mmCIF file of C-alpha atoms and ligand atoms in Angstrom:
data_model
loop_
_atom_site.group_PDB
_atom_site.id
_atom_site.type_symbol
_atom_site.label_atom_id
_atom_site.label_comp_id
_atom_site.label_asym_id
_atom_site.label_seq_id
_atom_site.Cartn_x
_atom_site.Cartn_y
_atom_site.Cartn_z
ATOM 1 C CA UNK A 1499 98.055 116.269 56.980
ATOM 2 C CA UNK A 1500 96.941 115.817 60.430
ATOM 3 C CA UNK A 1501 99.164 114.910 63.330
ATOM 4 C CA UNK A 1502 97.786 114.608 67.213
ATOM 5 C CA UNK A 1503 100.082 114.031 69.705
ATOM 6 C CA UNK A 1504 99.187 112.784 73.525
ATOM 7 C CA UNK A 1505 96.570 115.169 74.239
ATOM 8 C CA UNK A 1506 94.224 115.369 76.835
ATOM 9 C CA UNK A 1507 90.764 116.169 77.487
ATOM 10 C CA UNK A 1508 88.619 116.490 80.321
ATOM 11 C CA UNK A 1509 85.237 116.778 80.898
ATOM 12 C CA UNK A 1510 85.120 119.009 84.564
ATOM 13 C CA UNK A 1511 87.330 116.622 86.602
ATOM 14 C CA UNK A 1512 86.702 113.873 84.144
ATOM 15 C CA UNK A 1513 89.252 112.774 81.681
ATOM 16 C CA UNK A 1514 87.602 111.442 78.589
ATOM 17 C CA UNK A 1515 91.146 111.624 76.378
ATOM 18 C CA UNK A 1516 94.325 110.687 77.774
ATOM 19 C CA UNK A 1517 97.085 111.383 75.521
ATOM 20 C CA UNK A 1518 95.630 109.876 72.219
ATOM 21 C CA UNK A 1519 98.521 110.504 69.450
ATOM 22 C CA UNK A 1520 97.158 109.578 65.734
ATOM 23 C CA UNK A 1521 97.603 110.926 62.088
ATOM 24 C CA UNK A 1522 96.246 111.519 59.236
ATOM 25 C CA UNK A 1523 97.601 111.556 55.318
ATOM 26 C CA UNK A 1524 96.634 113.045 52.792
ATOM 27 C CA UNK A 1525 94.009 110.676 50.725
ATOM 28 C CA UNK A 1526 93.517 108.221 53.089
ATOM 29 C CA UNK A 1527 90.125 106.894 54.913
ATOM 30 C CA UNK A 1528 91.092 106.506 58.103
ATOM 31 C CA UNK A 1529 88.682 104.833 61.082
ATOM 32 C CA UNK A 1530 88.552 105.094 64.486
ATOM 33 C CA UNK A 1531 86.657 102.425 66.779
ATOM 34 C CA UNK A 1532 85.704 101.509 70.308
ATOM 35 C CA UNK A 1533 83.066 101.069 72.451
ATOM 36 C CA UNK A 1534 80.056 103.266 73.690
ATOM 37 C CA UNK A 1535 82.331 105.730 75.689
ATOM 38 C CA UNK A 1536 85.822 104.761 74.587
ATOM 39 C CA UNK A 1537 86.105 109.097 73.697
ATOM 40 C CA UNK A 1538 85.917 108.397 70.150
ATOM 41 C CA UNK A 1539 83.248 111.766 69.813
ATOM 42 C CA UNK A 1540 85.264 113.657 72.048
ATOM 43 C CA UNK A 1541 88.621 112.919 69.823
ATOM 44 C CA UNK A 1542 86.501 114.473 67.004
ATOM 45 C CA UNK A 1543 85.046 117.552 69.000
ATOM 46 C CA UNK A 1544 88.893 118.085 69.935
ATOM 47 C CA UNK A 1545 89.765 118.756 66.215
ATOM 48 C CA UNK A 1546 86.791 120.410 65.256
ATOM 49 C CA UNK A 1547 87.400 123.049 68.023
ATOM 50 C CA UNK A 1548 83.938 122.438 70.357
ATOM 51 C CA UNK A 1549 86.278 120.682 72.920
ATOM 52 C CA UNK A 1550 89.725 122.317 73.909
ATOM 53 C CA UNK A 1551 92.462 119.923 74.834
ATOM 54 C CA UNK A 1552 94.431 120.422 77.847
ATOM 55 C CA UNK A 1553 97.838 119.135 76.908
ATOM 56 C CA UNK A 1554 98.892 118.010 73.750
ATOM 57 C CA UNK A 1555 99.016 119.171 70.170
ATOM 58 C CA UNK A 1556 97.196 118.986 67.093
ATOM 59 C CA UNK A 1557 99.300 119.970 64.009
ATOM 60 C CA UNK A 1558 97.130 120.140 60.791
ATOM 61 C CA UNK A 1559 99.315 121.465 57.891
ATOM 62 C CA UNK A 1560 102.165 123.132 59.635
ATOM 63 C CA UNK A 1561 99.602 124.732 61.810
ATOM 64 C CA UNK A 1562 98.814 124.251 65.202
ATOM 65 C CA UNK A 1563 95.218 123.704 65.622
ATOM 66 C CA UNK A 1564 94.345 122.585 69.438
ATOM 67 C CA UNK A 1565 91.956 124.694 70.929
ATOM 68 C CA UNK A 1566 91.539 127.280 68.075
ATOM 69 C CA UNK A 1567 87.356 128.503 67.434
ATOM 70 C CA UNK A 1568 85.439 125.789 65.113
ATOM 71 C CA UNK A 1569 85.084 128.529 62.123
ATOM 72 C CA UNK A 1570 88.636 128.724 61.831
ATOM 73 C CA UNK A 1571 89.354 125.519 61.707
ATOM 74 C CA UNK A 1572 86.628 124.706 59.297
ATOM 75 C CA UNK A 1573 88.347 127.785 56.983
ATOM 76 C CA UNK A 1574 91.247 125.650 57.351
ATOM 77 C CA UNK A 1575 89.648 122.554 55.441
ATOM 78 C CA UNK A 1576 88.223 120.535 58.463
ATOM 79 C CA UNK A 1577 84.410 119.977 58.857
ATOM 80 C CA UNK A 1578 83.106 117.932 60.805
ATOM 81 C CA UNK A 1579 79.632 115.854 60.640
ATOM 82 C CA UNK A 1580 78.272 115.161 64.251
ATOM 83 C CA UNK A 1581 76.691 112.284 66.003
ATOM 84 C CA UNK A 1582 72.663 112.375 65.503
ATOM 85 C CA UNK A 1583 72.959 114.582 62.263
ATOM 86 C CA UNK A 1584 72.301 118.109 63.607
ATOM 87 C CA UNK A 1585 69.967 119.298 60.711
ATOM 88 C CA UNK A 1586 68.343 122.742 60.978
ATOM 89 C CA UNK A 1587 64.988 121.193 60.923
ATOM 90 C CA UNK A 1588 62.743 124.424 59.995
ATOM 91 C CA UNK A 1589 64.758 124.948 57.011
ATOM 92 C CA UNK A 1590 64.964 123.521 54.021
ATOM 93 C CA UNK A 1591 67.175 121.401 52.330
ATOM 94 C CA UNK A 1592 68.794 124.031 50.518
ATOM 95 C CA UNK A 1593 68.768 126.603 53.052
ATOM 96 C CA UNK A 1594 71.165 123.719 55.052
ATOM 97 C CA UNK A 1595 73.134 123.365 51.767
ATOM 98 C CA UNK A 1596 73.654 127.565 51.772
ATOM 99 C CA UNK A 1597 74.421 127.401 55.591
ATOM 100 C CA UNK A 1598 77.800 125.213 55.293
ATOM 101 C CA UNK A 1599 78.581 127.236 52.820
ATOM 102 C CA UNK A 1600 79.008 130.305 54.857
ATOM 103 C CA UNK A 1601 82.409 131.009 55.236
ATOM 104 C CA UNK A 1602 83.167 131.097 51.385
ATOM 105 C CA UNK A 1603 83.211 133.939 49.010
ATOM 106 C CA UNK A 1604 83.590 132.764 45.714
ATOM 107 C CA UNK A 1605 80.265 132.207 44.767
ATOM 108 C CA UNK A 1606 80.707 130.274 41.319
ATOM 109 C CA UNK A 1607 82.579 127.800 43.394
ATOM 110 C CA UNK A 1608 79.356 127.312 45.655
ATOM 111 C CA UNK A 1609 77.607 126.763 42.811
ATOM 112 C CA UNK A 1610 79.513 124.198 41.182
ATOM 113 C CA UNK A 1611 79.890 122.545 44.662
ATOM 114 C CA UNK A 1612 75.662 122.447 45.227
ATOM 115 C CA UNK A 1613 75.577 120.341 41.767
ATOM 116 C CA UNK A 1614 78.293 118.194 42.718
ATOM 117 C CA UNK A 1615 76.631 117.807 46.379
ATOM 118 C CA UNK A 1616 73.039 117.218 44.258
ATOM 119 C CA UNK A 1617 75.204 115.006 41.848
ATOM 120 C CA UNK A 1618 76.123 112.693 45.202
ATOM 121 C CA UNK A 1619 73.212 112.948 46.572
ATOM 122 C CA UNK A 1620 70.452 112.721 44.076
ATOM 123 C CA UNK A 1621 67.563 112.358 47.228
ATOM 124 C CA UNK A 1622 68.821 115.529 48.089
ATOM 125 C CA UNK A 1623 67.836 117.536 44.951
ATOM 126 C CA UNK A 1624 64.899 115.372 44.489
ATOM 127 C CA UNK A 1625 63.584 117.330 48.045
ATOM 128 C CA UNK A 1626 65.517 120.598 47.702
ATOM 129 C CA UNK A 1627 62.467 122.563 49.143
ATOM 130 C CA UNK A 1628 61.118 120.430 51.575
ATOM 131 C CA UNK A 1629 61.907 121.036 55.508
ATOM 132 C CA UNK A 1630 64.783 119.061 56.700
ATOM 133 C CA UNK A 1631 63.125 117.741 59.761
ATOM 134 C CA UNK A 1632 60.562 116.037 57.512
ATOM 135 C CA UNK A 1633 63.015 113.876 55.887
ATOM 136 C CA UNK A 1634 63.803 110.623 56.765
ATOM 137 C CA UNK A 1635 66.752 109.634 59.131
ATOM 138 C CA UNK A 1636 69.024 108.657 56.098
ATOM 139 C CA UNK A 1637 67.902 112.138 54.141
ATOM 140 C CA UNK A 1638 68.904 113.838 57.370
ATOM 141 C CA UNK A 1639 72.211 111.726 56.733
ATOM 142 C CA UNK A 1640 72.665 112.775 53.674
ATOM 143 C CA UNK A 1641 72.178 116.311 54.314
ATOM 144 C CA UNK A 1642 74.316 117.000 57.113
ATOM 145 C CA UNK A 1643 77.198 115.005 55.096
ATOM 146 C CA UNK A 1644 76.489 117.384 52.161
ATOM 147 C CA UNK A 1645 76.272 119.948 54.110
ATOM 148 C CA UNK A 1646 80.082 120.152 55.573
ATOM 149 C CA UNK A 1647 81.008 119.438 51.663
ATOM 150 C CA UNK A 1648 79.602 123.040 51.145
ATOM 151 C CA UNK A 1649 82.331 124.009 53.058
ATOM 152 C CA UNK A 1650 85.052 122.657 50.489
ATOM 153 C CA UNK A 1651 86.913 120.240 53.457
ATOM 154 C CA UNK A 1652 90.165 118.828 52.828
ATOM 155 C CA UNK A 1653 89.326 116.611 55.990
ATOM 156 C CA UNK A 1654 86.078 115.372 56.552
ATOM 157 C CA UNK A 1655 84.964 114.301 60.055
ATOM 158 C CA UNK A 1656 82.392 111.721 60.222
ATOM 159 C CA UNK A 1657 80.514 110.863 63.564
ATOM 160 C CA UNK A 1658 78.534 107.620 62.959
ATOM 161 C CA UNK A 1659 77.007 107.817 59.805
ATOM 162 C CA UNK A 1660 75.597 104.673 59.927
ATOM 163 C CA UNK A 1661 73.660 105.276 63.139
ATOM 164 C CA UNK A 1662 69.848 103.678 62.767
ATOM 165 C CA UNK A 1663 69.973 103.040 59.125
ATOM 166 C CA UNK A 1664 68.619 100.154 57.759
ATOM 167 C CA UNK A 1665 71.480 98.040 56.256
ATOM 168 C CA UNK A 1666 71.143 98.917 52.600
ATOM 169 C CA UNK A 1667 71.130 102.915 53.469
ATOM 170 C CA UNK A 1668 74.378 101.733 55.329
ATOM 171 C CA UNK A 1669 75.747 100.422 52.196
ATOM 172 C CA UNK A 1670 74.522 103.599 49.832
ATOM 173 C CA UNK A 1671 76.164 106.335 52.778
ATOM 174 C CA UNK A 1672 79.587 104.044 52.407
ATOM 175 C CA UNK A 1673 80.092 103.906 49.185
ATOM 176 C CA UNK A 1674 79.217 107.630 48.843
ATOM 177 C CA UNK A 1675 81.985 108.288 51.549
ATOM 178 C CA UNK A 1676 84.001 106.322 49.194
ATOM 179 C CA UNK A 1677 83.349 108.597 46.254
ATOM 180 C CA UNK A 1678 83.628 111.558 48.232
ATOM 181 C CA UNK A 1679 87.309 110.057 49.290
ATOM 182 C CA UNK A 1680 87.949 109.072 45.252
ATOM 183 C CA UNK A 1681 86.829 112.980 44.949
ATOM 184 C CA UNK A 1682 90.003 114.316 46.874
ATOM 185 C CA UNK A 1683 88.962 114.401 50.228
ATOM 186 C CA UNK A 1684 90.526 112.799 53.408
ATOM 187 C CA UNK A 1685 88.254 111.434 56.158
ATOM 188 C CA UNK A 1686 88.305 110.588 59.348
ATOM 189 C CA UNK A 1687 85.597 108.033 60.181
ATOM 190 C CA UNK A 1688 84.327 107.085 63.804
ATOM 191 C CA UNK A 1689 81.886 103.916 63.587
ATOM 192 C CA UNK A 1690 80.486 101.238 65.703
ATOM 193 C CA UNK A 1691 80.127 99.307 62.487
ATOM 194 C CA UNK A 1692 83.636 98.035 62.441
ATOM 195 C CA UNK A 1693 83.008 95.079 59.658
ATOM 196 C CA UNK A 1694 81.786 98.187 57.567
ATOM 197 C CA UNK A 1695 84.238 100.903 58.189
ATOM 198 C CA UNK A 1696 87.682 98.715 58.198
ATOM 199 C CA UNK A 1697 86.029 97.783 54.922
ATOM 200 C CA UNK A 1698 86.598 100.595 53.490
ATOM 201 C CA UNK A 1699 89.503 102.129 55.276
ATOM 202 C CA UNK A 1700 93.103 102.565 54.661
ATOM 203 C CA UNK A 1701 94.035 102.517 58.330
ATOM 204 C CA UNK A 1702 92.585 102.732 61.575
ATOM 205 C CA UNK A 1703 92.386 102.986 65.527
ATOM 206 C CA UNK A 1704 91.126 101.363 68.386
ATOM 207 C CA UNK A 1705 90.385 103.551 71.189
ATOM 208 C CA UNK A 1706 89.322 101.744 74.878
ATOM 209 C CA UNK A 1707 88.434 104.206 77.382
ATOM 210 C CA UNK A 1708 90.381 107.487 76.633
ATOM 211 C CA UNK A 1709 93.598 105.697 74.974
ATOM 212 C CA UNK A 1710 94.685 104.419 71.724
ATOM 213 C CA UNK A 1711 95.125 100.473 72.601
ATOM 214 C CA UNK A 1712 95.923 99.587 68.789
ATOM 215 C CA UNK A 1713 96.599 100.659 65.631
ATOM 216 C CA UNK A 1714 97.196 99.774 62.321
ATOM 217 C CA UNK A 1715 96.309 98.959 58.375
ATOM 218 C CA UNK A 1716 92.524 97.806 57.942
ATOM 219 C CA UNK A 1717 93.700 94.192 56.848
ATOM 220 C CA UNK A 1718 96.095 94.280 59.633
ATOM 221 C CA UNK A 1719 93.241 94.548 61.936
ATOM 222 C CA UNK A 1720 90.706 92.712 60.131
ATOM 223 C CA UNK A 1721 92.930 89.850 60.254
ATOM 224 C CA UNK A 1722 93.903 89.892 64.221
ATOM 225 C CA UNK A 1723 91.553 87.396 65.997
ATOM 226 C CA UNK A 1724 91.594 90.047 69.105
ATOM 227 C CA UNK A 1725 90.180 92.681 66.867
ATOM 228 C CA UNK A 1726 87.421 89.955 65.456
ATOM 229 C CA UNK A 1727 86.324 89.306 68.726
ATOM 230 C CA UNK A 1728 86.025 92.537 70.382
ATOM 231 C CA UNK A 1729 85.179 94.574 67.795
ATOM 232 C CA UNK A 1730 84.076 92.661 64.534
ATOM 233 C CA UNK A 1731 81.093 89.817 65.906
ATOM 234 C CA UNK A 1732 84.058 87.289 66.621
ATOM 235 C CA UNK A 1733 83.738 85.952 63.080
HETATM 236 P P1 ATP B 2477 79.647 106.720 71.639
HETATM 237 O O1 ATP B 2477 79.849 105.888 70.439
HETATM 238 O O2 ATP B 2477 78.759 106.078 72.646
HETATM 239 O O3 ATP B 2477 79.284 108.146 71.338
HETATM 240 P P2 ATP B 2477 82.326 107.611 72.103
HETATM 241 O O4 ATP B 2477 83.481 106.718 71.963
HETATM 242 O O5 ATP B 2477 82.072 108.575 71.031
HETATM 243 O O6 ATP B 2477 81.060 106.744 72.374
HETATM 244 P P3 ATP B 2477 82.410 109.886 73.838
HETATM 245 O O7 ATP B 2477 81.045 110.392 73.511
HETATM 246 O O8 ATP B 2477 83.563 110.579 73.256
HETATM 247 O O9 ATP B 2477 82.503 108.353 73.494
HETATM 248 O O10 ATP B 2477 82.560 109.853 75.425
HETATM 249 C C1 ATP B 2477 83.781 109.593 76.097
HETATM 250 C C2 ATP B 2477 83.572 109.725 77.601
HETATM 251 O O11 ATP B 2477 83.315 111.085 77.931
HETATM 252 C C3 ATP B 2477 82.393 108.931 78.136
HETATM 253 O O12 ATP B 2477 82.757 108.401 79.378
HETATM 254 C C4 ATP B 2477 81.288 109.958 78.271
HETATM 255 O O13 ATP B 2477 80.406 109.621 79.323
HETATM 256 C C5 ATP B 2477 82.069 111.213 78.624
HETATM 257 N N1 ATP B 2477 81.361 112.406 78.131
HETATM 258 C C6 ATP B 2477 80.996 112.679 76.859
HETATM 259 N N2 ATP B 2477 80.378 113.872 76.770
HETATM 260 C C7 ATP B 2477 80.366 114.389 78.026
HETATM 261 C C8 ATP B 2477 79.872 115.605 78.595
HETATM 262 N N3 ATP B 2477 79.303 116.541 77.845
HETATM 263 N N4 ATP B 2477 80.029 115.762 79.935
HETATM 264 C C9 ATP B 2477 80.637 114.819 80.692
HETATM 265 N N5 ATP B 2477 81.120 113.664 80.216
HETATM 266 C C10 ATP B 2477 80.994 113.444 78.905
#
């Protein structure tokens, strides 16, 4: 579904990716992880179209991708959930909802997609009206993760979903990106919470400073003692 091959990407003169080559299948959860640093945002801002790549390619479909505008990639089934869930705080929950569904015509679809979004994310209906900056961080979580559903993605792109929840929110926002995964879509997770994300992933990467250093299934690398004590508390 998605295939990245050895591209680059700088910042000015500094080069934060340095020919990372991954894929994606169809169905799968896959994870990437790292350090603070290691480029695993940047990978993700390189397929969503904020960052361009300067060498490389990024095939999704049979279509090349790298450096093509965000809204066309997210019309080609890619959205993408940043870091710090970017809600539009003076609007309301459902005014968010509407807004990542702005690219799509067929209105009947929209509407079946807001019940299945409220049908995930029963908070979410529970506050339709309110203002989304007045919700609480895992609300916001909710929203912005609903919010790229509006747009229908075949690949989802999540940027640390976990960040500053307490741990039982962290175990309600991973088993909903399991159902949204049972639900048909493929996702791309980037997590500091290894334990938690090889948990529930199918494969995954480990990115150190720009590079991919290792790959493989989640039990592969759940079960590698140099994984456990980099990445998973050494346990
Ligand atoms: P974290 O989990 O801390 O977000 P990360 O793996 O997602 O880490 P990136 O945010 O992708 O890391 O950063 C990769 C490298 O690129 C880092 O060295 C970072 O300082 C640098 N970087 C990120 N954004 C910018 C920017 N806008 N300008 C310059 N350098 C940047």
């Amino acid at each position: 579904m998605l295939n990245v091959e050895e591209i680059d990407v700088y910042y000015g003169n500094i080069k934060a990716l340095k020919g990372i080559s991954l894929n994606v299948n169809e169905g799968e959860i896959v994870t990437l992880i790292g350090a603070n640093g290691a480029g695993k945002s940047t990978l993700l801002k390189t397929l969503s179209g904020l960052l361009k790549p300067k060498k490389g390619k990024i095939e999704y479909g049979n279509k090349s991708i790298a450096g093509r505008p965000a809204q066309v990639i997210v019309k080609a089934g890619i959205s993408h959930v940043p870091e710090g869930r970017r809600v539009f705080a003076n609007m309301t929950v459902e005014e968010n909802l509407e807004l990542g569904a702005y690219l799509r015509k067929d209105l009947k679809g929209i509407r079946n997609d807001f019940e299945k979004v409220f049908e995930l994310f029963p908070r979410l209906f529970e506050r339709k009206k309110q203002l989304s900056g007045t919700l609480s961080g895992g609300e916001q979580q909710m929203l912005a993760m609903g919010r790229a559903l509006m747009a229908k993605p075949k690949l989802l792109l999540l940027d640390e979903p976990s960040m500053g929840l307490a741990p039982l929110l962290v175990k309600t926002i991973f088993s909903i990106i399991e159902e949204i995964n049972r639900n048909g879509t493929t996702i791309l997770l980037v997590e500091q919470n290894a334990n938690m994300a090889l948990s529930i992933a199918t494969r995954a990467y480990v990115i150190e400073t720009g590079s991919v250093i290792t790959s493989g299934t989640a039990e592969k690398l759940q079960a590698s003692e140099e994984i456990r004590k980099a990445y998973l508390g050494g346990m």
